[in-house]
Amino acid sequence: MTGAPNILLTGFMGTGKSVVGRALAAALDREFVDTDHRIVDGNGPIPAIFAERGEAAFRGLELELARELAARTDLVVATGGGMLLQPAALDVLGGAGRVFCLAATPAPIIERVLADGVADRPLLSGDEPELRVGELLAERAERYRSFEQIPTDGRTVAEIVADIVDRLETERPETERPRAD
């Protein structure tokens, strides 16, 4: 393969992966791929996939897409919030680029997700999405911390993009790269 390694954005829903990813791709003159949008384009709405086929089927679609994207270079990839929490997807896609985890505290996440509409977030279905955000963040915290953290609270998209670009200019040692263990 020739070309630059991919840049992968992970993190909880509502942390800005898609918005930051588009801006980062534009700044670096790279192709942008949103994994959730690619899955929807080929399989229909995510809530329908969860309802009709279950979460395991959705995670299988993510793994299939991870394999496809790992064979490419020069991408900025915004992953679904749980994609790189799967050891198999992390092994495949994480080896094809540098992973940054966009991080936010619960209040801004809830504000962003509610503004986008909870109906499109199957993991938040139910009467108390705010409670579910806290539960999911707690469940995923350790794995998310294994990635290079990019705080998003109180920062503009331009500031976040500049932070990532600065970090890209400093190569991260091999021993610090996340592993699926």
C-alpha atoms as one frame of an Amber mdcrd trajectory, in Angstrom:
protein
   0.000   0.000   0.000   1.129   3.499  -0.720  -0.171   6.651   0.846  -0.440
   8.035   4.337  -1.830   5.921   7.178  -5.475   6.538   7.970  -6.616   8.803
  10.796  -9.308   7.169  12.907 -11.673   9.047  15.187 -13.438   7.091  17.886
 -15.317   8.038  21.028 -18.777   8.058  22.471 -21.773   9.251  20.466 -22.142
  13.011  20.518 -18.431  13.770  20.906 -18.177  15.257  17.416 -16.527  12.478
  15.396 -18.433  13.211  12.181 -18.194  17.007  12.326 -14.526  16.995  13.332
 -13.757  14.222  10.837 -15.173  16.195   7.905 -13.228  19.303   8.905 -10.020
  17.325   9.489 -10.324  15.594   6.111 -10.804  18.963   4.409  -7.808  20.453
   6.236  -5.577  17.518   5.228  -7.054  17.057   1.739  -8.123  13.475   2.477
 -11.250  11.452   1.860 -13.688  11.356   4.779 -15.575   8.166   5.690 -18.276
   8.013   8.354 -18.719   4.319   9.164 -22.272   4.706  10.445 -23.286   6.488
   7.215 -21.620   3.799   5.087 -23.498   1.082   6.978 -26.795   2.956   6.588
 -26.174   3.431   2.854 -25.764  -0.309   2.361 -28.138  -1.722   4.969 -30.775
   0.804   5.961 -31.261   2.795   9.165 -29.285   1.712  12.216 -32.386   1.563
  14.455 -33.941  -0.867  11.949 -30.780  -3.015  11.884 -30.832  -3.207  15.696
 -34.579  -3.954  15.794 -34.669  -6.518  13.002 -31.261  -8.174  13.223 -29.856
  -7.214  16.632 -26.733  -5.494  17.879 -24.508  -8.485  17.027 -25.469  -8.198
  13.352 -24.703  -4.475  13.414 -21.293  -5.147  14.988 -20.666  -7.715  12.235
 -21.349  -5.055   9.608 -18.881  -2.757  11.390 -16.198  -5.462  11.315 -16.758
  -6.090   7.618 -16.405  -2.367   6.929 -13.287  -2.175   9.143 -11.639  -4.809
   6.949 -12.527  -2.859   3.813 -11.203   0.450   5.161  -8.001  -1.082   6.536
  -6.990  -1.950   2.980  -7.044   1.759   2.046  -4.865   4.760   2.901  -5.228
   8.538   3.092  -8.588   8.399   4.880 -10.065  10.211   7.842 -12.512   7.732
   9.364 -15.184   8.592  11.926 -16.104   5.290  13.530 -19.314   4.431  15.280
 -18.962   4.816  19.052 -18.644   1.064  19.650 -16.738   0.017  16.543 -13.193
   0.127  17.915 -14.335  -1.342  21.224 -14.570  -4.653  19.369 -11.163  -6.358
  19.592 -11.396  -7.735  16.038 -12.274  -4.347  14.525  -9.518  -2.635  16.514
  -6.953  -5.199  15.399  -7.907  -4.730  11.756  -8.546  -1.007  11.533  -6.303
   0.201  14.367  -3.291  -1.245  12.590  -4.074   0.850   9.505  -3.726   4.255
  11.108  -3.550   6.479  14.131  -6.503   6.444  16.518  -7.754   9.513  18.346
 -10.587   9.319  20.870 -12.794  12.385  21.045 -13.858  12.800  24.656 -16.611
  14.796  26.291 -18.334  14.874  29.648 -21.946  13.660  29.974 -23.688  17.069
  29.906 -22.458  18.154  26.438 -22.987  14.637  25.088 -26.587  14.614  26.269
 -27.168  18.101  24.853 -25.750  17.128  21.437 -27.522  13.759  21.258 -30.884
  15.213  22.298 -30.461  17.988  19.709 -29.834  15.332  17.027 -32.758  13.213
  18.186 -32.599  10.131  20.393 -34.677   8.130  17.887 -31.558   7.626  15.762
 -29.612   6.233  18.745 -30.826   2.677  19.466 -28.570   2.296  22.520 -30.370
   5.245  24.131 -33.912   4.029  23.573 -36.102   4.157  26.641 -37.448   6.713
  29.072 -34.176   7.991  30.526 -31.548   8.612  27.832 -29.528  10.767  30.233
 -29.151   7.838  32.636 -28.219   5.520  29.771 -25.477   7.920  28.595 -23.871
   7.734  32.053 -24.124   3.940  32.109 -22.610   3.510  28.654 -19.821   6.001
  29.341 -18.922   4.101  32.496 -18.966   0.754  30.654 -16.716   2.069  27.879
 -14.436   4.358  29.892 -11.504   1.995  30.290 -11.387   1.061  26.609 -11.776
   4.659  25.451  -8.898   5.685  27.750  -6.628   3.268  25.877  -6.730   5.649
  22.887  -5.047   9.022  22.514  -7.536  11.472  24.068  -8.791  14.641  22.371
 -11.010  16.696  24.709 -13.955  18.389  22.970 -15.829  20.165  25.781 -15.885
  23.937  25.262 -13.744  23.775  22.109 -14.563  24.718  18.543 -14.214  22.291
  15.665 -11.277  24.372  14.386  -9.501  24.074  17.756 -10.006  20.310  17.832
  -8.758  19.921  14.260  -5.677  22.040  15.049  -4.994  19.848  18.106  -5.124
  16.668  16.010  -2.947  18.150  13.254  -0.356  19.198  15.869  -0.363  15.690
  17.321   0.025  14.130  13.872   3.209  16.104  13.442   4.564  14.285  16.510
   4.805  10.565  15.758   3.499   8.399  18.543   5.849   5.601  19.683   4.821
   2.053  18.691   4.610   1.034  22.365   1.828   3.563  22.953  -0.495   2.298
  20.215  -3.739   0.714  21.449  -4.100  -3.031  21.365  -7.226  -5.135  21.460
  -5.985  -7.429  24.259
